[in-house]
Amino acid sequence: MAERIVMKFGGSSVGDAESIRQTAAQIYAAHRQGQQVVTVVSAMRGVTDMLIGATTSAAAGDHAIPEQAKQLLWEKHHLAASELLPGEFQGVLGEIQAELSNFSNLVMAISILGEVTPRAMDFIASLGERFSATLVAAYLSAAHGPARAVMADTLIVTDQHFGSANPLLALTGKRVQDSLVPLLESGILPVVTGFMGATREGIVTTLGRGGSDYTAAILGHALDADEIWIWSDVDGVLTADPRIVPTAHPIAQLSYQEAAELAYFGAKVLHPKTVRPAVEKNIPIRMLNTFNPAYEGTLITRETSTGSAVKAVTSIPGLALVTVEGRGMLGVPGVAARVFGAVAQLGVSVLMISQGSSEQSICFVVRQEESGAVVSALEESFRLELSQGDIDSIWREEQMVIVAAVGAAMRGTPGIGGKLFTALGEAGINVLSIAQGSSEYNVSLIVKQQDAHQAVQAIHDAFELSRSK
Ligand code: ASP
Ligand code: MG
């Protein structure tokens, strides 16, 4: 039986006519070798941001920005279509235009209402993928052979968690089998919209920003794919952000856990949930570069290779450290539960729980823009303890960064922590806090914003990541 591959192309891989040509060449190359290829596309680069930005402006009562966005979106897709498609295929522009006038009506309604529901936001945010899938399928048909755009609201069934919906894998599997397999078997190339799903009732949802990777993994799971290939504009997963560490280079192999840790800790490599469906069916993921297709990129599999104990260093900026402190907390049961309960009620996620300087405090890290609301909510819920002096204070420190060193072989390799902290000490970097109960695949710590780049560089140097293969 032919090998089955799900290939996902990110926004830059479909960013303009020339990129779409390169993308199509990769799809067709695999197809010609007898592989069954399911393509997943992101929106053209910048489009999702524009859709969300325009909708947010509309909700704030602005008419000009949404109108301008509509115009820019039209020009972008029109330009690509006119460069790519012979006249008889340009009918797809009519479909795009119709969707854009829907968009116009929706943002108009939103600006009149002065608010946007998460449900409406998801519908609008998913339009970019509708446009790109339509365009790519039309180009494949015109240039290479039969292809069909498939809107994932007919395939991926999710819960109602708008903005980051969770797939219902059993229902999805059945739909995918029923609609994609017949296409594959008759030699038609399906081009599926990334990012988007729908509830059982057919209401459009999205899987979270960067969610097209997740789409590819969900489809891979449903189709029992042999491999999942994620195409972007870099040579795979890098040892660090090259804007911070110029000598950062691609990592040949990662385990699923390592890839998941890296994604969670800010490496913009993969949507963090992507590895889950892949792990379940043990499907290898390849990270490849559309613009350097011969390069083998990064292979993500079950195996943990030996080699460097630390494989990569990442950072998440824009955070705040929140501390709840008080002598009266000592030995009082339930304080931690109340703290995190209050935070959860706000819908704020805690990125890391850290070890404070004394046992009489609880510290944790949240996004900076959410930290003010977190402190207010905690003050409210501990009003009594604050007035009685059982809790002395609740405060936040802004401009914090989590720096994480990731690698599965850290487990069981003695001296990693020592080496890491020595390197940071020698660089004169003050570590404010260390993660508690981290997964053994990473060591994560908190530093001030102004020290973050130097910390990443120091760890990268200490573990000689510029040299490792
Ligand atoms: N277009 C969506 C986003 O920008 C999904 C994706 O690119 O994966 O978040
Ligand atoms: Mg992406």
mmCIF file of N, CA, C and O in Angstrom, residues 121-192:
data_model
loop_
_atom_site.group_PDB
_atom_site.id
_atom_site.type_symbol
_atom_site.label_atom_id
_atom_site.label_comp_id
_atom_site.label_asym_id
_atom_site.label_seq_id
_atom_site.Cartn_x
_atom_site.Cartn_y
_atom_site.Cartn_z
ATOM 1 N N MET A 121 -15.782 35.399 16.663
ATOM 2 C CA MET A 121 -14.353 35.580 16.415
ATOM 3 C C MET A 121 -13.762 34.354 15.719
ATOM 4 O O MET A 121 -12.997 34.459 14.772
ATOM 5 N N ASP A 122 -14.142 33.173 16.178
ATOM 6 C CA ASP A 122 -13.619 31.955 15.555
ATOM 7 C C ASP A 122 -14.052 31.845 14.103
ATOM 8 O O ASP A 122 -13.261 31.468 13.237
ATOM 9 N N PHE A 123 -15.299 32.160 13.843
ATOM 10 C CA PHE A 123 -15.766 32.070 12.465
ATOM 11 C C PHE A 123 -14.938 32.980 11.564
ATOM 12 O O PHE A 123 -14.467 32.589 10.497
ATOM 13 N N ILE A 124 -14.739 34.217 12.028
ATOM 14 C CA ILE A 124 -13.994 35.167 11.211
ATOM 15 C C ILE A 124 -12.520 34.768 11.089
ATOM 16 O O ILE A 124 -11.941 34.793 10.007
ATOM 17 N N ALA A 125 -11.930 34.344 12.218
ATOM 18 C CA ALA A 125 -10.502 33.988 12.189
ATOM 19 C C ALA A 125 -10.219 32.836 11.232
ATOM 20 O O ALA A 125 -9.137 32.742 10.659
ATOM 21 N N SER A 126 -11.221 31.960 11.046
ATOM 22 C CA SER A 126 -10.993 30.793 10.192
ATOM 23 C C SER A 126 -11.090 31.099 8.698
ATOM 24 O O SER A 126 -10.788 30.248 7.862
ATOM 25 N N LEU A 127 -11.498 32.326 8.359
ATOM 26 C CA LEU A 127 -11.676 32.645 6.934
ATOM 27 C C LEU A 127 -10.372 32.555 6.146
ATOM 28 O O LEU A 127 -10.359 32.163 4.980
ATOM 29 N N GLY A 128 -9.276 32.918 6.782
ATOM 30 C CA GLY A 128 -7.988 32.926 6.076
ATOM 31 C C GLY A 128 -7.645 31.559 5.506
ATOM 32 O O GLY A 128 -7.113 31.435 4.400
ATOM 33 N N GLU A 129 -7.936 30.518 6.265
ATOM 34 C CA GLU A 129 -7.664 29.158 5.811
ATOM 35 C C GLU A 129 -8.608 28.775 4.669
ATOM 36 O O GLU A 129 -8.224 28.056 3.750
ATOM 37 N N ARG A 130 -9.842 29.274 4.736
ATOM 38 C CA ARG A 130 -10.760 28.990 3.610
ATOM 39 C C ARG A 130 -10.188 29.567 2.318
ATOM 40 O O ARG A 130 -10.204 28.931 1.269
ATOM 41 N N PHE A 131 -9.688 30.793 2.420
ATOM 42 C CA PHE A 131 -9.117 31.432 1.223
ATOM 43 C C PHE A 131 -7.908 30.645 0.712
ATOM 44 O O PHE A 131 -7.783 30.362 -0.474
ATOM 45 N N SER A 132 -6.997 30.323 1.620
ATOM 46 C CA SER A 132 -5.747 29.712 1.152
ATOM 47 C C SER A 132 -5.983 28.306 0.614
ATOM 48 O O SER A 132 -5.379 27.920 -0.391
ATOM 49 N N ALA A 133 -6.865 27.535 1.271
ATOM 50 C CA ALA A 133 -7.119 26.180 0.771
ATOM 51 C C ALA A 133 -7.758 26.243 -0.621
ATOM 52 O O ALA A 133 -7.413 25.468 -1.519
ATOM 53 N N THR A 134 -8.659 27.203 -0.801
ATOM 54 C CA THR A 134 -9.310 27.373 -2.099
ATOM 55 C C THR A 134 -8.279 27.684 -3.186
ATOM 56 O O THR A 134 -8.267 27.093 -4.266
ATOM 57 N N LEU A 135 -7.378 28.587 -2.825
ATOM 58 C CA LEU A 135 -6.354 29.025 -3.775
ATOM 59 C C LEU A 135 -5.368 27.906 -4.112
ATOM 60 O O LEU A 135 -5.056 27.656 -5.284
ATOM 61 N N VAL A 136 -4.882 27.228 -3.085
ATOM 62 C CA VAL A 136 -3.879 26.179 -3.310
ATOM 63 C C VAL A 136 -4.488 25.019 -4.100
ATOM 64 O O VAL A 136 -3.867 24.493 -5.030
ATOM 65 N N ALA A 137 -5.724 24.650 -3.763
ATOM 66 C CA ALA A 137 -6.357 23.550 -4.502
ATOM 67 C C ALA A 137 -6.550 23.945 -5.971
ATOM 68 O O ALA A 137 -6.318 23.127 -6.875
ATOM 69 N N ALA A 138 -6.922 25.193 -6.204
ATOM 70 C CA ALA A 138 -7.118 25.632 -7.594
ATOM 71 C C ALA A 138 -5.786 25.597 -8.347
ATOM 72 O O ALA A 138 -5.711 25.154 -9.499
ATOM 73 N N TYR A 139 -4.726 26.028 -7.677
ATOM 74 C CA TYR A 139 -3.427 26.017 -8.354
ATOM 75 C C TYR A 139 -2.958 24.592 -8.644
ATOM 76 O O TYR A 139 -2.471 24.299 -9.733
ATOM 77 N N LEU A 140 -3.122 23.694 -7.667
ATOM 78 C CA LEU A 140 -2.725 22.297 -7.899
ATOM 79 C C LEU A 140 -3.498 21.714 -9.082
ATOM 80 O O LEU A 140 -2.914 21.045 -9.944
ATOM 81 N N SER A 141 -4.795 21.997 -9.124
ATOM 82 C CA SER A 141 -5.605 21.468 -10.230
ATOM 83 C C SER A 141 -5.131 22.012 -11.564
ATOM 84 O O SER A 141 -5.045 21.281 -12.544
ATOM 85 N N ALA A 142 -4.821 23.306 -11.572
ATOM 86 C CA ALA A 142 -4.421 23.935 -12.830
ATOM 87 C C ALA A 142 -3.038 23.454 -13.271
ATOM 88 O O ALA A 142 -2.807 23.202 -14.448
ATOM 89 N N ALA A 143 -2.136 23.311 -12.314
ATOM 90 C CA ALA A 143 -0.752 23.067 -12.692
ATOM 91 C C ALA A 143 -0.370 21.596 -12.684
ATOM 92 O O ALA A 143 0.545 21.185 -13.398
ATOM 93 N N HIS A 144 -1.007 20.819 -11.850
ATOM 94 C CA HIS A 144 -0.528 19.443 -11.665
ATOM 95 C C HIS A 144 -1.557 18.349 -11.886
ATOM 96 O O HIS A 144 -1.227 17.301 -12.393
ATOM 97 N N GLY A 145 -2.754 18.547 -11.442
ATOM 98 C CA GLY A 145 -3.728 17.462 -11.540
ATOM 99 C C GLY A 145 -4.813 17.661 -10.505
ATOM 100 O O GLY A 145 -4.737 18.582 -9.713
ATOM 101 N N PRO A 146 -5.831 16.781 -10.528
ATOM 102 C CA PRO A 146 -7.014 17.036 -9.714
ATOM 103 C C PRO A 146 -6.739 17.218 -8.225
ATOM 104 O O PRO A 146 -6.035 16.421 -7.615
ATOM 105 N N ALA A 147 -7.307 18.268 -7.674
ATOM 106 C CA ALA A 147 -7.171 18.570 -6.248
ATOM 107 C C ALA A 147 -8.500 19.125 -5.780
ATOM 108 O O ALA A 147 -9.293 19.611 -6.594
ATOM 109 N N ARG A 148 -8.750 19.057 -4.486
ATOM 110 C CA ARG A 148 -10.002 19.612 -3.982
ATOM 111 C C ARG A 148 -9.803 20.287 -2.635
ATOM 112 O O ARG A 148 -9.181 19.705 -1.748
ATOM 113 N N ALA A 149 -10.331 21.498 -2.504
ATOM 114 C CA ALA A 149 -10.302 22.175 -1.204
ATOM 115 C C ALA A 149 -11.344 21.537 -0.299
ATOM 116 O O ALA A 149 -12.483 21.324 -0.710
ATOM 117 N N VAL A 150 -10.937 21.194 0.924
ATOM 118 C CA VAL A 150 -11.868 20.592 1.876
ATOM 119 C C VAL A 150 -11.913 21.479 3.118
ATOM 120 O O VAL A 150 -10.876 21.749 3.728
ATOM 121 N N MET A 151 -13.105 21.955 3.467
ATOM 122 C CA MET A 151 -13.240 22.827 4.631
ATOM 123 C C MET A 151 -13.347 21.951 5.886
ATOM 124 O O MET A 151 -14.230 21.093 5.972
ATOM 125 N N ALA A 152 -12.468 22.195 6.834
ATOM 126 C CA ALA A 152 -12.363 21.274 7.971
ATOM 127 C C ALA A 152 -13.539 21.345 8.932
ATOM 128 O O ALA A 152 -13.653 20.512 9.827
ATOM 129 N N ASP A 153 -14.448 22.316 8.736
ATOM 130 C CA ASP A 153 -15.641 22.281 9.604
ATOM 131 C C ASP A 153 -16.529 21.083 9.244
ATOM 132 O O ASP A 153 -17.409 20.722 10.010
ATOM 133 N N THR A 154 -16.244 20.458 8.103
ATOM 134 C CA THR A 154 -16.976 19.237 7.756
ATOM 135 C C THR A 154 -16.227 17.975 8.207
ATOM 136 O O THR A 154 -16.718 16.872 8.025
ATOM 137 N N LEU A 155 -15.015 18.171 8.749
ATOM 138 C CA LEU A 155 -14.172 17.011 9.075
ATOM 139 C C LEU A 155 -13.870 16.886 10.562
ATOM 140 O O LEU A 155 -13.983 15.828 11.152
ATOM 141 N N ILE A 156 -13.388 18.009 11.126
ATOM 142 C CA ILE A 156 -12.875 17.943 12.490
ATOM 143 C C ILE A 156 -13.968 18.374 13.469
ATOM 144 O O ILE A 156 -14.403 19.529 13.468
ATOM 145 N N VAL A 157 -14.434 17.417 14.249
ATOM 146 C CA VAL A 157 -15.493 17.690 15.224
ATOM 147 C C VAL A 157 -14.814 18.050 16.545
ATOM 148 O O VAL A 157 -13.901 17.361 16.985
ATOM 149 N N THR A 158 -15.263 19.162 17.137
ATOM 150 C CA THR A 158 -14.613 19.612 18.371
ATOM 151 C C THR A 158 -15.659 19.868 19.456
ATOM 152 O O THR A 158 -16.867 19.878 19.196
ATOM 153 N N ASP A 159 -15.163 20.153 20.661
ATOM 154 C CA ASP A 159 -16.050 20.651 21.710
ATOM 155 C C ASP A 159 -16.329 22.132 21.429
ATOM 156 O O ASP A 159 -15.955 22.658 20.380
ATOM 157 N N GLN A 160 -16.968 22.812 22.373
ATOM 158 C CA GLN A 160 -17.384 24.203 22.111
ATOM 159 C C GLN A 160 -16.427 25.220 22.687
ATOM 160 O O GLN A 160 -16.796 26.358 22.932
ATOM 161 N N HIS A 161 -15.218 24.795 22.957
ATOM 162 C CA HIS A 161 -14.240 25.683 23.567
ATOM 163 C C HIS A 161 -13.679 26.624 22.500
ATOM 164 O O HIS A 161 -12.584 26.417 21.979
ATOM 165 N N PHE A 162 -14.455 27.663 22.176
ATOM 166 C CA PHE A 162 -14.058 28.581 21.106
ATOM 167 C C PHE A 162 -12.685 29.175 21.420
ATOM 168 O O PHE A 162 -12.372 29.444 22.574
ATOM 169 N N GLY A 163 -11.887 29.340 20.390
ATOM 170 C CA GLY A 163 -10.561 29.920 20.600
ATOM 171 C C GLY A 163 -9.488 28.883 20.849
ATOM 172 O O GLY A 163 -8.326 29.109 20.506
ATOM 173 N N SER A 164 -9.821 27.762 21.443
ATOM 174 C CA SER A 164 -8.868 26.646 21.501
ATOM 175 C C SER A 164 -9.646 25.364 21.738
ATOM 176 O O SER A 164 -9.576 24.746 22.787
ATOM 177 N N ALA A 165 -10.372 24.998 20.714
ATOM 178 C CA ALA A 165 -11.276 23.850 20.805
ATOM 179 C C ALA A 165 -10.502 22.538 20.817
ATOM 180 O O ALA A 165 -9.387 22.458 20.299
ATOM 181 N N ASN A 166 -11.101 21.540 21.437
ATOM 182 C CA ASN A 166 -10.478 20.217 21.515
ATOM 183 C C ASN A 166 -11.205 19.256 20.580
ATOM 184 O O ASN A 166 -12.430 19.195 20.577
ATOM 185 N N PRO A 167 -10.453 18.509 19.807
ATOM 186 C CA PRO A 167 -11.084 17.592 18.853
ATOM 187 C C PRO A 167 -11.712 16.394 19.544
ATOM 188 O O PRO A 167 -11.218 15.930 20.565
ATOM 189 N N LEU A 168 -12.798 15.929 18.985
ATOM 190 C CA LEU A 168 -13.396 14.671 19.419
ATOM 191 C C LEU A 168 -12.912 13.637 18.402
ATOM 192 O O LEU A 168 -13.399 13.576 17.267
ATOM 193 N N LEU A 169 -11.922 12.884 18.816
ATOM 194 C CA LEU A 169 -11.161 12.103 17.830
ATOM 195 C C LEU A 169 -11.969 10.973 17.180
ATOM 196 O O LEU A 169 -11.788 10.702 15.992
ATOM 197 N N ALA A 170 -12.859 10.352 17.942
ATOM 198 C CA ALA A 170 -13.585 9.220 17.353
ATOM 199 C C ALA A 170 -14.524 9.701 16.238
ATOM 200 O O ALA A 170 -14.516 9.171 15.120
ATOM 201 N N LEU A 171 -15.301 10.767 16.533
ATOM 202 C CA LEU A 171 -16.213 11.311 15.522
ATOM 203 C C LEU A 171 -15.446 11.834 14.317
ATOM 204 O O LEU A 171 -15.832 11.632 13.167
ATOM 205 N N THR A 172 -14.338 12.523 14.620
ATOM 206 C CA THR A 172 -13.515 13.081 13.551
ATOM 207 C C THR A 172 -12.978 11.960 12.665
ATOM 208 O O THR A 172 -13.007 12.058 11.427
ATOM 209 N N GLY A 173 -12.505 10.901 13.311
ATOM 210 C CA GLY A 173 -11.926 9.783 12.553
ATOM 211 C C GLY A 173 -12.900 9.238 11.521
ATOM 212 O O GLY A 173 -12.540 8.995 10.376
ATOM 213 N N LYS A 174 -14.129 9.118 11.927
ATOM 214 C CA LYS A 174 -15.108 8.540 11.024
ATOM 215 C C LYS A 174 -15.349 9.463 9.821
ATOM 216 O O LYS A 174 -15.368 9.026 8.677
ATOM 217 N N ARG A 175 -15.492 10.745 10.119
ATOM 218 C CA ARG A 175 -15.726 11.688 9.009
ATOM 219 C C ARG A 175 -14.546 11.741 8.045
ATOM 220 O O ARG A 175 -14.722 11.843 6.840
ATOM 221 N N VAL A 176 -13.359 11.715 8.639
ATOM 222 C CA VAL A 176 -12.161 11.782 7.798
ATOM 223 C C VAL A 176 -12.077 10.543 6.905
ATOM 224 O O VAL A 176 -11.812 10.646 5.703
ATOM 225 N N GLN A 177 -12.336 9.390 7.500
ATOM 226 C CA GLN A 177 -12.328 8.153 6.708
ATOM 227 C C GLN A 177 -13.349 8.240 5.572
ATOM 228 O O GLN A 177 -13.046 7.911 4.433
ATOM 229 N N ASP A 178 -14.535 8.722 5.894
ATOM 230 C CA ASP A 178 -15.595 8.758 4.890
ATOM 231 C C ASP A 178 -15.326 9.762 3.779
ATOM 232 O O ASP A 178 -15.711 9.543 2.643
ATOM 233 N N SER A 179 -14.689 10.887 4.120
ATOM 234 C CA SER A 179 -14.572 11.879 3.044
ATOM 235 C C SER A 179 -13.188 11.995 2.429
ATOM 236 O O SER A 179 -13.081 12.275 1.240
ATOM 237 N N LEU A 180 -12.130 11.762 3.202
ATOM 238 C CA LEU A 180 -10.805 11.927 2.576
ATOM 239 C C LEU A 180 -10.307 10.653 1.885
ATOM 240 O O LEU A 180 -9.678 10.732 0.830
ATOM 241 N N VAL A 181 -10.591 9.498 2.476
ATOM 242 C CA VAL A 181 -10.054 8.272 1.888
ATOM 243 C C VAL A 181 -10.533 8.056 0.442
ATOM 244 O O VAL A 181 -9.719 7.758 -0.438
ATOM 245 N N PRO A 182 -11.841 8.255 0.159
ATOM 246 C CA PRO A 182 -12.257 8.101 -1.241
ATOM 247 C C PRO A 182 -11.524 9.056 -2.188
ATOM 248 O O PRO A 182 -11.180 8.662 -3.315
ATOM 249 N N LEU A 183 -11.258 10.274 -1.724
ATOM 250 C CA LEU A 183 -10.505 11.202 -2.578
ATOM 251 C C LEU A 183 -9.114 10.636 -2.849
ATOM 252 O O LEU A 183 -8.643 10.587 -3.995
ATOM 253 N N LEU A 184 -8.449 10.207 -1.767
ATOM 254 C CA LEU A 184 -7.094 9.686 -1.919
ATOM 255 C C LEU A 184 -7.077 8.491 -2.854
ATOM 256 O O LEU A 184 -6.191 8.369 -3.709
ATOM 257 N N GLU A 185 -8.069 7.642 -2.715
ATOM 258 C CA GLU A 185 -8.068 6.439 -3.530
ATOM 259 C C GLU A 185 -8.365 6.710 -4.996
ATOM 260 O O GLU A 185 -7.985 5.937 -5.853
ATOM 261 N N SER A 186 -9.012 7.844 -5.254
ATOM 262 C CA SER A 186 -9.212 8.143 -6.673
ATOM 263 C C SER A 186 -8.184 9.143 -7.199
ATOM 264 O O SER A 186 -8.354 9.714 -8.260
ATOM 265 N N GLY A 187 -7.121 9.329 -6.428
ATOM 266 C CA GLY A 187 -6.015 10.137 -6.950
ATOM 267 C C GLY A 187 -6.249 11.637 -6.905
ATOM 268 O O GLY A 187 -5.541 12.405 -7.550
ATOM 269 N N ILE A 188 -7.238 12.080 -6.137
ATOM 270 C CA ILE A 188 -7.497 13.516 -6.001
ATOM 271 C C ILE A 188 -6.770 14.022 -4.764
ATOM 272 O O ILE A 188 -6.831 13.394 -3.706
ATOM 273 N N LEU A 189 -6.081 15.146 -4.900
ATOM 274 C CA LEU A 189 -5.321 15.683 -3.764
ATOM 275 C C LEU A 189 -6.214 16.549 -2.879
ATOM 276 O O LEU A 189 -6.651 17.628 -3.297
ATOM 277 N N PRO A 190 -6.495 16.120 -1.649
ATOM 278 C CA PRO A 190 -7.287 16.976 -0.768
ATOM 279 C C PRO A 190 -6.412 18.085 -0.169
ATOM 280 O O PRO A 190 -5.298 17.827 0.262
ATOM 281 N N VAL A 191 -6.930 19.296 -0.160
ATOM 282 C CA VAL A 191 -6.240 20.421 0.481
ATOM 283 C C VAL A 191 -7.164 20.920 1.595
ATOM 284 O O VAL A 191 -8.205 21.528 1.327
ATOM 285 N N VAL A 192 -6.798 20.614 2.824
ATOM 286 C CA VAL A 192 -7.685 20.850 3.956
ATOM 287 C C VAL A 192 -7.305 22.152 4.665
ATOM 288 O O VAL A 192 -6.118 22.450 4.835
#
